[in-house]
C-alpha positions as a printed Julia matrix, in Angstrom:
225×3 Matrix{Float64}:
   0.0    0.0     0.0
   2.84   2.4     0.77
   4.19   1.84   -2.74
   0.8    2.32   -4.42
   0.32   5.52   -2.44
   3.17   7.09   -4.4
   1.62   6.21   -7.75
  -1.81   7.77   -7.27
  -1.75  11.56   -7.25
  -4.75  13.83   -6.96
  -4.31  17.12   -8.83
  -6.11  20.15   -7.5
  -6.33  23.82   -8.36
  -6.7   26.84   -6.14
  -8.42  30.07   -7.19
  -6.18  33.03   -8.08
  -5.41  35.53   -5.35
  -7.79  38.44   -5.05
  -6.34  41.98   -4.73
  -6.71  42.03   -0.95
  -5.06  38.63   -0.56
  -2.23  39.66   -2.87
  -1.5   42.86   -0.92
  -1.49  40.95    2.35
   0.8   38.26    0.9
   3.31  40.83   -0.39
   3.24  42.66    2.94
   3.91  39.38    4.76
   6.82  38.48    2.47
   8.53  41.86    2.7
   7.71  42.3     6.38
   9.05  38.86    7.39
  12.26  39.35    5.42
  12.75  42.85    6.82
  12.26  41.46   10.34
  14.82  38.69    9.77
  17.27  41.19    8.3
  16.87  43.54   11.27
  17.36  40.65   13.71
  20.53  39.59   11.88
  22.04  43.09   11.9
  21.16  43.69   15.55
  22.29  40.28   16.79
  24.83  40.54   19.59
  28.28  39.08   18.92
  28.53  35.49   20.05
  31.26  34.51   22.45
  33.38  31.39   22.26
  36.09  29.86   24.41
  39.77  29.8    23.5
  42.27  27.88   25.59
  45.79  29.24   25.87
  48.04  26.25   25.25
  51.42  26.34   27.06
  54.6   26.05   25.0
  56.22  22.63   24.73
  58.75  22.03   27.48
  60.11  19.31   29.68
  57.42  17.0    30.98
  55.98  18.55   34.11
  52.76  18.45   35.99
  50.45  20.63   33.86
  49.03  23.69   35.5
  45.36  24.51   35.27
  44.73  26.96   32.43
  41.63  29.1    32.71
  39.74  29.47   29.42
  39.72  32.98   27.97
  36.44  34.46   26.81
  36.84  36.02   23.35
  34.06  37.84   21.51
  33.43  36.84   17.93
  33.59  39.74   15.47
  30.25  41.25   14.58
  28.94  40.41   11.1
  29.8   42.99    8.46
  27.14  44.15    6.01
  28.65  46.35    3.34
  25.43  47.94    2.12
  22.32  46.74    3.97
  20.14  49.31    2.2
  20.43  47.23   -0.98
  18.11  44.65    0.52
  15.69  46.78    2.52
  12.39  47.51    0.84
  10.94  50.89    1.8
   7.29  51.61    2.54
   7.0   53.43   -0.79
   8.39  50.43   -2.69
   6.08  48.09   -0.79
   3.09  50.19   -1.82
   4.07  49.96   -5.48
   4.8   46.23   -5.22
   1.24  45.81   -3.97
  -0.32  47.69   -6.91
   0.31  45.11   -9.65
  -1.49  42.1    -8.17
  -3.84  41.85  -11.13
  -0.88  40.64  -13.23
   0.29  38.04  -10.67
  -2.28  35.35   -9.92
  -0.36  32.83   -7.77
   1.73  33.08   -4.59
   4.69  31.55   -6.44
   4.57  34.26   -9.13
   4.2   36.96   -6.48
   7.23  35.74   -4.55
   9.29  35.46   -7.75
   8.29  39.03   -8.6
   9.51  40.33   -5.22
  12.77  38.36   -5.47
  13.51  39.63   -8.98
  12.83  43.2    -7.9
  15.27  42.76   -5.0
  17.92  41.38   -7.36
  17.44  44.24   -9.79
  17.65  46.99   -7.17
  20.64  45.34   -5.47
  22.53  45.4    -8.78
  22.04  49.15   -9.18
  24.64  51.73   -8.09
  23.67  53.46   -4.85
  22.9   56.83   -6.48
  20.67  55.25   -9.11
  18.9   53.11   -6.53
  18.18  56.11   -4.32
  16.92  58.07   -7.33
  14.47  55.27   -8.12
  13.23  54.96   -4.55
  12.71  58.68   -4.02
  12.06  59.71   -7.64
   8.92  60.09   -9.73
   5.87  57.91   -9.27
   5.8   57.21  -13.0
   9.33  55.78  -13.01
   8.8   53.2   -10.29
   5.28  52.32  -11.48
   6.46  51.57  -15.0
   9.31  49.44  -13.65
   6.88  47.45  -11.47
   4.54  47.05  -14.45
   7.33  45.67  -16.65
   8.58  43.27  -13.97
   5.11  42.0   -13.04
   4.27  41.52  -16.71
   7.51  39.63  -17.29
   6.83  37.29  -14.34
   3.06  36.9   -14.3
   2.15  37.19  -18.01
   5.25  35.98  -19.89
   3.49  35.57  -23.26
   2.25  39.15  -23.25
   5.44  40.32  -21.6
   7.52  38.93  -24.44
   5.48  40.82  -27.02
   5.54  44.12  -25.15
   9.17  43.97  -24.06
  10.39  43.18  -27.56
   8.22  45.97  -29.0
   9.57  48.48  -26.48
  13.18  47.42  -27.17
  12.79  47.89  -30.94
  14.06  50.85  -33.0
  13.01  54.08  -31.29
  10.88  55.46  -34.12
   8.92  52.22  -34.48
   7.93  51.73  -30.84
   4.76  53.84  -30.65
   3.27  52.49  -33.94
   4.09  48.9   -32.93
   2.5   49.32  -29.51
  -0.58  50.89  -31.07
  -0.92  48.04  -33.59
  -0.4   45.46  -30.83
  -3.1   47.09  -28.69
  -5.55  47.14  -31.6
  -4.98  43.48  -32.48
  -5.34  42.29  -28.87
  -8.5   44.31  -28.4
  -9.92  42.8   -31.59
  -9.17  39.32  -30.23
 -11.07  40.15  -27.04
  -8.19  38.95  -24.87
  -9.37  39.55  -21.26
  -5.83  39.51  -19.88
  -4.86  42.27  -22.26
  -7.5   44.56  -20.78
  -5.91  44.14  -17.34
  -2.43  44.76  -18.76
  -3.59  47.88  -20.58
  -5.36  49.14  -17.44
  -2.14  48.77  -15.42
  -0.19  50.53  -18.19
  -2.56  53.51  -18.07
  -2.23  53.73  -14.27
   1.56  53.46  -14.46
   1.75  56.04  -17.23
  -0.32  58.51  -15.28
  -0.77  61.94  -16.83
   2.33  61.65  -19.03
   1.95  61.45  -22.79
   2.65  58.17  -24.57
   6.08  59.19  -25.88
   7.33  60.15  -22.42
   6.05  56.91  -20.88
   7.65  54.86  -23.65
  10.99  56.61  -23.08
  10.89  55.76  -19.36
   9.88  52.14  -20.01
  12.61  51.72  -22.64
  15.27  52.69  -20.09
  14.25  49.75  -17.91
  13.71  47.18  -20.66
  17.35  45.95  -20.89
  17.5   45.29  -17.15
  14.09  43.66  -16.98
  14.98  41.6   -20.06
  17.91  40.03  -18.2
  15.41  38.23  -16.0
  13.31  36.99  -18.92
  13.9   33.71  -20.75
  11.89  34.92  -23.73
  12.53  38.6   -24.44
  15.3   39.5   -26.85
  18.23  41.7   -25.95
């Protein structure tokens, strides 16, 4: 029976996360990791015992040697800010849940964002964190699209990374064709694009998105470049 138990498997499916569940899940991920990081950086140095061994000499009755208490060096963290997600970043991470339907995709999204920001020079990272809403929203949109909707992400990322003069016409044609197909996922993607773009015109938003495409593309197995 134990052997047969391994043969029979019962597949099951869970419903996608709703927006409230997604926001709570992201908050739990980032909050738990921030808590662990803070505990690690504030951990007191551990102590260990070192015995002072006497030099070799003529055989004699050994004297009692008291162990010496030596403090271990505190852990060194070169740039802890690379890994800390701010409240502003957390808020933007929570905005793109419509593109990420499963906990696995949501966690991958957070991990990729951490990798991307950790690879940035300090000045550039600080500019992103404290800069314009449009900049960070478009980056989150690209990353979430790349992780949660890879088929659509491939199309959009490759269109954005094309020759500069062709980007706007290609995006417009892509939007028209997807609308004609009645693709429900495309409506969600387009809605998130409009919210990320904000009041900026299409050319300005495209220019911002294009700046992030090469970096986002590094974490995609499908996009070119």
